[in-house]
CSV table of C-alpha atoms and ligand atoms in Angstrom, one decimal:
chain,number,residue,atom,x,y,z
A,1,UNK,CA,-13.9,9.7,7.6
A,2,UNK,CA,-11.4,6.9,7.1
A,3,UNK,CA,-8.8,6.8,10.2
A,4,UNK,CA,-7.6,3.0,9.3
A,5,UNK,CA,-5.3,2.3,7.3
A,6,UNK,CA,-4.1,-1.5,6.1
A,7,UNK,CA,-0.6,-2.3,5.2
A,8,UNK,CA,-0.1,-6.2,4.3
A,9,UNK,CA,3.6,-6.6,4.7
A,10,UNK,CA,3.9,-10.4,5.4
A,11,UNK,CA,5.4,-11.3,1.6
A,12,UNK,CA,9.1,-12.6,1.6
A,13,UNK,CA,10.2,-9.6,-0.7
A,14,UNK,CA,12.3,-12.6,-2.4
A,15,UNK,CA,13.3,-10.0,-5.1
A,16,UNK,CA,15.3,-8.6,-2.8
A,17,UNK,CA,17.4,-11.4,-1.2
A,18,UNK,CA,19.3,-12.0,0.3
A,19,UNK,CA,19.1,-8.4,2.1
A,20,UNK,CA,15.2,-9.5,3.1
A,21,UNK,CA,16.5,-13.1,4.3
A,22,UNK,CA,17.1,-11.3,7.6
A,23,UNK,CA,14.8,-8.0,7.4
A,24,UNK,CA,11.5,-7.1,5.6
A,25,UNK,CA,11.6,-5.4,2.3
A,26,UNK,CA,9.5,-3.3,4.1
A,27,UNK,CA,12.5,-1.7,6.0
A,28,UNK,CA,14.1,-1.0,3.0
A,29,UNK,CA,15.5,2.6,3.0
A,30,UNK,CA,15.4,5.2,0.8
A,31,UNK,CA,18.0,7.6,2.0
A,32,UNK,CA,17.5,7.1,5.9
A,33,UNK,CA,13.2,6.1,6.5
A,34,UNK,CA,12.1,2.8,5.8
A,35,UNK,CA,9.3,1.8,3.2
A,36,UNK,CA,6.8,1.2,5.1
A,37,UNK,CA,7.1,4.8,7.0
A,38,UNK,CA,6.8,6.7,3.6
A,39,UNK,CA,3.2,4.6,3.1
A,40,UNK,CA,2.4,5.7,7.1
A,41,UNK,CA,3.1,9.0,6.4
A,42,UNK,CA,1.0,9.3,3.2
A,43,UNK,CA,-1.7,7.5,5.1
A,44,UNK,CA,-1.6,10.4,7.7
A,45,UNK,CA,-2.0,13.0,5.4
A,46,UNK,CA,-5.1,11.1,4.1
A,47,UNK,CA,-6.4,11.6,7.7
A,48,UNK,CA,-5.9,7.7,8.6
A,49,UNK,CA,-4.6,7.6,12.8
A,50,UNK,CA,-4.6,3.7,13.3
A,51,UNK,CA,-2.1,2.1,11.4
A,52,UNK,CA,-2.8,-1.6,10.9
A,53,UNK,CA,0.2,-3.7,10.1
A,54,UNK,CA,-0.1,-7.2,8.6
A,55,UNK,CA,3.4,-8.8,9.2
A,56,UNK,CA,4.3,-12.2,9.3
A,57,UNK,CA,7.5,-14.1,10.9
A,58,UNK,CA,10.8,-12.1,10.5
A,59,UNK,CA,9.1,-9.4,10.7
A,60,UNK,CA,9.6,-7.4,13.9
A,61,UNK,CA,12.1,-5.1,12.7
A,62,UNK,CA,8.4,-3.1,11.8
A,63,UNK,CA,7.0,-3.2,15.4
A,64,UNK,CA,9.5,-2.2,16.5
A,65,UNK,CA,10.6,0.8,14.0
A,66,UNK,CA,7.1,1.6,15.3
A,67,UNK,CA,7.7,2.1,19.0
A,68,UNK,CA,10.1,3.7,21.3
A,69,UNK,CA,13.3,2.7,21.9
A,70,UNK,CA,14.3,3.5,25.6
A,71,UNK,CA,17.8,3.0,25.0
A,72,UNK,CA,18.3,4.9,21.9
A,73,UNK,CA,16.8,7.9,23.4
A,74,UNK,CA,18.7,8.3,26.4
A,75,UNK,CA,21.7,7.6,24.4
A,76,UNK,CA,21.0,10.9,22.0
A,77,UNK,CA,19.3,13.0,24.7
A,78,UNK,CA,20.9,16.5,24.2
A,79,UNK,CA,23.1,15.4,21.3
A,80,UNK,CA,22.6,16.9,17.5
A,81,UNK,CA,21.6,13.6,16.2
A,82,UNK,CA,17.8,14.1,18.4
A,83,UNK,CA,16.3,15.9,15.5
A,84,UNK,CA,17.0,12.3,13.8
A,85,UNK,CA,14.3,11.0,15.5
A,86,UNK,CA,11.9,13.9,15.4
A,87,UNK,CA,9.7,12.7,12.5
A,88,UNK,CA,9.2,9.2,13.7
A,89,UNK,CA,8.4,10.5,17.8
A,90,UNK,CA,5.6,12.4,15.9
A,91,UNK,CA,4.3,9.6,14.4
A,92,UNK,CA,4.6,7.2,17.4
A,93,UNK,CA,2.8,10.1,18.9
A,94,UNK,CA,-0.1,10.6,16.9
A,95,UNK,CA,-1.2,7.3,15.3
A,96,UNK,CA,-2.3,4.0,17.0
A,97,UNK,CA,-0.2,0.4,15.6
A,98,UNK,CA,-2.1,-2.4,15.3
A,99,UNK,CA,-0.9,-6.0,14.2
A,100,UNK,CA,-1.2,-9.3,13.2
A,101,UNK,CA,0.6,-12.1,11.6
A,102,UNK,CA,-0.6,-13.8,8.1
A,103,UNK,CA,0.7,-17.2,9.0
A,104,UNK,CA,0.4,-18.6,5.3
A,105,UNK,CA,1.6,-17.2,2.5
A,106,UNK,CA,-1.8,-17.0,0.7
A,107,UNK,CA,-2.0,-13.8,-1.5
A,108,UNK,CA,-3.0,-10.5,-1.0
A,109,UNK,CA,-6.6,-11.1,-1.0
A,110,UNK,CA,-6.2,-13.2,2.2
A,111,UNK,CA,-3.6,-10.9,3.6
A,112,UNK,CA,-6.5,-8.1,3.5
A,113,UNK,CA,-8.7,-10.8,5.0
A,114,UNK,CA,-6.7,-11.4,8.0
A,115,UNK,CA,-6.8,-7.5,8.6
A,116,UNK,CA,-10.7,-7.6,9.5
A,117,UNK,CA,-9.9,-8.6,12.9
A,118,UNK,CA,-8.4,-5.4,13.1
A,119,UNK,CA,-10.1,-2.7,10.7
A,120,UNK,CA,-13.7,-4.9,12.2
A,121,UNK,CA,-16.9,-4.4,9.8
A,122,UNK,CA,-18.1,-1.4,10.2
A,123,UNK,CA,-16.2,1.3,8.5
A,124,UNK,CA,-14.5,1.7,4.8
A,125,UNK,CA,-10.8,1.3,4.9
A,126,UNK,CA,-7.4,2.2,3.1
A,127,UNK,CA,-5.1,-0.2,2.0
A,128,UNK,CA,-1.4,0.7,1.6
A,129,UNK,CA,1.6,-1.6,-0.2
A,130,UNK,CA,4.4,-0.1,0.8
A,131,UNK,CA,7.0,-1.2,-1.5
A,132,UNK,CA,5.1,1.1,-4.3
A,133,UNK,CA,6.1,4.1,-2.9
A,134,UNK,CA,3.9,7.2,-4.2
A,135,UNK,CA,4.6,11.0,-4.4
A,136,UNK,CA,2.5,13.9,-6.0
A,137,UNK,CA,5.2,17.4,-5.8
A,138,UNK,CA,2.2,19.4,-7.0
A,139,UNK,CA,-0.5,18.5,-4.3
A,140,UNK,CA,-2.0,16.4,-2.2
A,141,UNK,CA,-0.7,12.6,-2.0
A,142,UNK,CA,-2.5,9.5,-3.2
A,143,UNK,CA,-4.6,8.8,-0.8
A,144,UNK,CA,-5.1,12.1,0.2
A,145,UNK,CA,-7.2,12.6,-3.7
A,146,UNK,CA,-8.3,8.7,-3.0
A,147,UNK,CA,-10.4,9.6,0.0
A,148,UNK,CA,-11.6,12.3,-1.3
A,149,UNK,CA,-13.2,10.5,-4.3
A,150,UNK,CA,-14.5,8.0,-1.5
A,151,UNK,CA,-16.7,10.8,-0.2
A,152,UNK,CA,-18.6,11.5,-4.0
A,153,UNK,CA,-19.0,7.8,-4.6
A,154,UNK,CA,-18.7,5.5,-1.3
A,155,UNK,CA,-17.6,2.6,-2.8
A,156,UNK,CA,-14.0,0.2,-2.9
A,157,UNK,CA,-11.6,2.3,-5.5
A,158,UNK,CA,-8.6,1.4,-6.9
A,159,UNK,CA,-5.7,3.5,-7.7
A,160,UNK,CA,-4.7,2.8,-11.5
A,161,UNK,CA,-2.0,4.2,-13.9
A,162,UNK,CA,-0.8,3.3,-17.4
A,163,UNK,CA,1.6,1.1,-18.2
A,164,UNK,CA,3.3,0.3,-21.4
A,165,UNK,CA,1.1,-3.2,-22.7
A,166,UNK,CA,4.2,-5.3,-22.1
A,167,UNK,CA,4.0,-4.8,-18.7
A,168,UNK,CA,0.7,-5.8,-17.9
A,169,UNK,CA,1.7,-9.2,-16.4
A,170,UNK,CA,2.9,-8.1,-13.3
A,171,UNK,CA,-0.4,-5.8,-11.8
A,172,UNK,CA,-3.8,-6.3,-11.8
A,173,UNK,CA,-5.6,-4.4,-15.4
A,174,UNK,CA,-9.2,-3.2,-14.9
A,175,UNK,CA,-11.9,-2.4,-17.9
A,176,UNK,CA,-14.7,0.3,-17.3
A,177,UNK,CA,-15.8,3.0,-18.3
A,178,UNK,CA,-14.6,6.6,-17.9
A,179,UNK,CA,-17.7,8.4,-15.1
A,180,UNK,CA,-15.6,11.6,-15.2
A,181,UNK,CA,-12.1,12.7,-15.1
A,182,UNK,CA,-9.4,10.4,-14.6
A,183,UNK,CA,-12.2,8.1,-12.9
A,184,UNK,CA,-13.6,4.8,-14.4
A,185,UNK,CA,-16.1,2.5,-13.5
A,186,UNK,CA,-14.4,-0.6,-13.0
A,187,UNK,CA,-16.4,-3.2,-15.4
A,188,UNK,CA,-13.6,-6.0,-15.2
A,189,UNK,CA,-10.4,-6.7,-13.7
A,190,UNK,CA,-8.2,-9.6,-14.5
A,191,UNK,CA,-5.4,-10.2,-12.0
A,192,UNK,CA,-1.4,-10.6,-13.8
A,193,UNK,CA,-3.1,-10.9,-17.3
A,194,UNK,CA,-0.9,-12.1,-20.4
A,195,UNK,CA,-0.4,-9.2,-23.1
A,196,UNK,CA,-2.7,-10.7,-25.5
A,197,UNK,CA,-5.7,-11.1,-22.4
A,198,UNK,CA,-5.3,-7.4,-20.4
A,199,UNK,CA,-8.7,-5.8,-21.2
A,200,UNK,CA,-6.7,-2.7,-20.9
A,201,UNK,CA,-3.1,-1.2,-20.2
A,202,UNK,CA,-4.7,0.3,-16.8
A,203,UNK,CA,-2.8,-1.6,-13.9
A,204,UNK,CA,-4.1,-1.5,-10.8
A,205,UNK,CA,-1.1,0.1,-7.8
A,206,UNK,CA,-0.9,-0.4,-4.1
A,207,UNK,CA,-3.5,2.0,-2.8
A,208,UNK,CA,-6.9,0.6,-2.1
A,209,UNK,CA,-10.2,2.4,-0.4
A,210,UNK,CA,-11.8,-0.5,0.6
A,211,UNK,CA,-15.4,-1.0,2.0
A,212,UNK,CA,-16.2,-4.1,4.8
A,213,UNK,CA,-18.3,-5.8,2.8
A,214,UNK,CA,-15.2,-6.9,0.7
A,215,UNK,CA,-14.6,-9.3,3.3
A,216,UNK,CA,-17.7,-11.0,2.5
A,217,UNK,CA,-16.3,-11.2,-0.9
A,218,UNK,CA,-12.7,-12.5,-0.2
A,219,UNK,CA,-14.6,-15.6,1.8
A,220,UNK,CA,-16.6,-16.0,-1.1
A,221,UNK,CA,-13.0,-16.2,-3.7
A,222,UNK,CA,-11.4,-19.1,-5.1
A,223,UNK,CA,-7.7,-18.9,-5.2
A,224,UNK,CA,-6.7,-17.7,-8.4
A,225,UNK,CA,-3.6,-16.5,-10.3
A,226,UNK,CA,-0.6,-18.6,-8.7
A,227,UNK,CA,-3.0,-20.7,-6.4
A,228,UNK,CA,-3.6,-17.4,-4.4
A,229,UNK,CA,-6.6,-15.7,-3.1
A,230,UNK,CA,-6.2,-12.5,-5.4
A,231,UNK,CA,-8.1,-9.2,-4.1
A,232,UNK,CA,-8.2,-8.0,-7.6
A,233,UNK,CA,-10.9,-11.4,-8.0
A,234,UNK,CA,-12.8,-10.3,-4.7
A,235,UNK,CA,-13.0,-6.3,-6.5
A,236,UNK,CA,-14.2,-8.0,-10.0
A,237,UNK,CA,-17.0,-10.0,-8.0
A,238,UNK,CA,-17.6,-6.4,-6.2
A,239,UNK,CA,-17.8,-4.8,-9.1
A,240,UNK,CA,-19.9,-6.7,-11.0
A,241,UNK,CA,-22.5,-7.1,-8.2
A,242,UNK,CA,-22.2,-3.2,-6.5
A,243,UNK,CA,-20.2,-0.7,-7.7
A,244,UNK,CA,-15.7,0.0,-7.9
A,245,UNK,CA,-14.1,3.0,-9.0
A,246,UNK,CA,-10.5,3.3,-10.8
A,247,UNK,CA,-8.8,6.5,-10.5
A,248,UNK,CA,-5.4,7.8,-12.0
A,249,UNK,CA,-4.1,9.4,-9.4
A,250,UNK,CA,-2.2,12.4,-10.0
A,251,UNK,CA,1.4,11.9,-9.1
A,252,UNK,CA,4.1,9.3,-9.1
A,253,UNK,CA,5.0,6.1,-8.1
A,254,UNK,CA,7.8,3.7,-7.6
A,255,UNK,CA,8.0,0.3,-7.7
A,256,UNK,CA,10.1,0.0,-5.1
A,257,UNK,CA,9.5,-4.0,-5.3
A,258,UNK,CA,12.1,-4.1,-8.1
A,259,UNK,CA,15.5,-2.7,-7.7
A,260,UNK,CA,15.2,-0.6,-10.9
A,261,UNK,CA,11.9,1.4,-8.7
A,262,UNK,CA,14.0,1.1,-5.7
A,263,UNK,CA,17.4,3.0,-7.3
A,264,UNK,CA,15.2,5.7,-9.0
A,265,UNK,CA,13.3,6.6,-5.9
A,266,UNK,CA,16.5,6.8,-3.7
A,267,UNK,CA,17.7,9.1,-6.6
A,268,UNK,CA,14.3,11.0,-6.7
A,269,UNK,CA,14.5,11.4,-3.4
A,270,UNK,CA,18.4,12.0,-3.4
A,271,UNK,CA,17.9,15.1,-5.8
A,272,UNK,CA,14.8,16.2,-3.2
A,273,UNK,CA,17.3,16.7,-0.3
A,274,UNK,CA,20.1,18.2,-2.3
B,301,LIG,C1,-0.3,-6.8,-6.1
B,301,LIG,C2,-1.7,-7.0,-6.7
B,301,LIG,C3,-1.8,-6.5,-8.1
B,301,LIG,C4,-1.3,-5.0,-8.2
B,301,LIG,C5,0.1,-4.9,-7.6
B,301,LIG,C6,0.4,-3.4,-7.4
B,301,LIG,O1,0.6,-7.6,-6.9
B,301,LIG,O2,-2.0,-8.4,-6.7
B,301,LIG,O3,-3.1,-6.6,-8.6
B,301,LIG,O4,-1.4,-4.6,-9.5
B,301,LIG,O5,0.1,-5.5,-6.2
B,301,LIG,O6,1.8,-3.3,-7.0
B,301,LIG,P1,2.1,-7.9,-6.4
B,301,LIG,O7,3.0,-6.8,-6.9
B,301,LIG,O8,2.1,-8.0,-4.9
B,301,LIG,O9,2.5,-9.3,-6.9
């Protein structure tokens, strides 16, 4: 079973200033939750219970979205707004927080990195980037069908979907070869390729399954595209020496890093509610 769960949230979100001068894009809302709940809750359904949070400075909004607040609720005690809170009590309730700050900005492979000292070395891991915000209406969520795939093969996977070639620069593109279904073996994967270098138009999302040793192979990783430690470098190492699994996932996701993703999943959302 997987019952950790990952979230690197230490990045500036400087796509989004100056609202995320102040507060992490990860607090972002769409309609009234906050990123970064949206990824807890999917990781829930996956049957992760210990949520661990890699935040950085200006980042305590998170903690303490996380936590109760004393004030608040003896302020709505009674009232019509208490069912407000209702979803977030239930988390509070049922999963563990766990955190710690990534003091340099060094890339998301060394954001993962810092995480060991709270997922430790013994047990396979999910990894959650919570400003791609994913949905499947007909079924089970993303990391619901990713664990699942985790118990057939046992090794890291990546969630993938296609994107149109001109967009390959901004994710990480793998190259494999299809095992079955809407699942690849993950031959190559070249981190924020130009158009003319993507081995494929397959970019790599924010949803990871993620065994220990990877940390082995993050140590092991020169920094890379933009002078950062890139996990999509440690996985290519992985999967050349072991074995990583691609999957299109079956849903949809938004990139709620850009404010183009961010207005269509308030408006996806939006029409949800209505
Ligand atoms: C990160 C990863 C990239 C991946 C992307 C998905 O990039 O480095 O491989 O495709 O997330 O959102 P970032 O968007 O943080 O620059």
């Amino acid at each position: 079973m997987i019952k950790k769960c990952l979230f690197p949230a230490a990045g500036y979100g400087t796509r989004f200033l100056p609202v995320t001068k102040a507060m992490p894009k990860e607090m972002l809302p769409i309609l009234t939750k906050p990123l970064i709940q949206y990824g807890v809750e999917e990781a829930m359904e996956a049957g992760c219970s210990i949520m661990s949070i890699i935040t950085g400075r200006g980042k305590r909004a998170i903690t303490d979205h996380f936590d109760i607040s004393y004030e608040l609720e003896h302020q709505i005690k009674g009232s019509s707004k208490e069912n407000l809170l209702e979803e977030i009590r239930q988390i509070i309730k049922k999963c563990t927080f766990t955190y710690t700050r990534q003091n340099e900005m060094k890339g998301l492979g060394d954001a993962i990195y810092q995480g060991n000292a709270l997922v430790g070395d013994s047990d396979p891991f999910a990894v959650v980037l919570a400003d791609d915000l994913c949905v499947n209406p007909k079924g089970d969520g993303i990391l619901k069908q990713m664990v699942e795939l985790y118990n057939k093969y046992k090794c890291c996977i990546v969630a993938i979907m296609e994107v149109p070639k001109d967009e390959v620069y901004k994710y990480g593109v793998i190259e494999g070869n299809i095992l079955e279904n809407d699942v690849f073996m993950v031959s190559n994967m070249v981190e924020k390729p130009e158009i003319d270098k993507a081995p494929s138009n397959l970019a790599v999302i924010g949803r990871y399954i993620l065994t220990p040793d990877i940390f082995k192979m993050i140590e092991d990783t020169k920094p890379g595209k933009n002078g950062e430690i890139q996990i999509t470098d440690a996985l290519c190492e992985q999967a050349k020496k072991s074995m990583v699994i691609a999957y299109k996932f079956k849903g949809k996701r938004f990139d709620c890093g850009s404010v183009d993703g961010f207005v269509e999943a308030t408006n996806y959302f939006y029409n949800l509610e209505k």
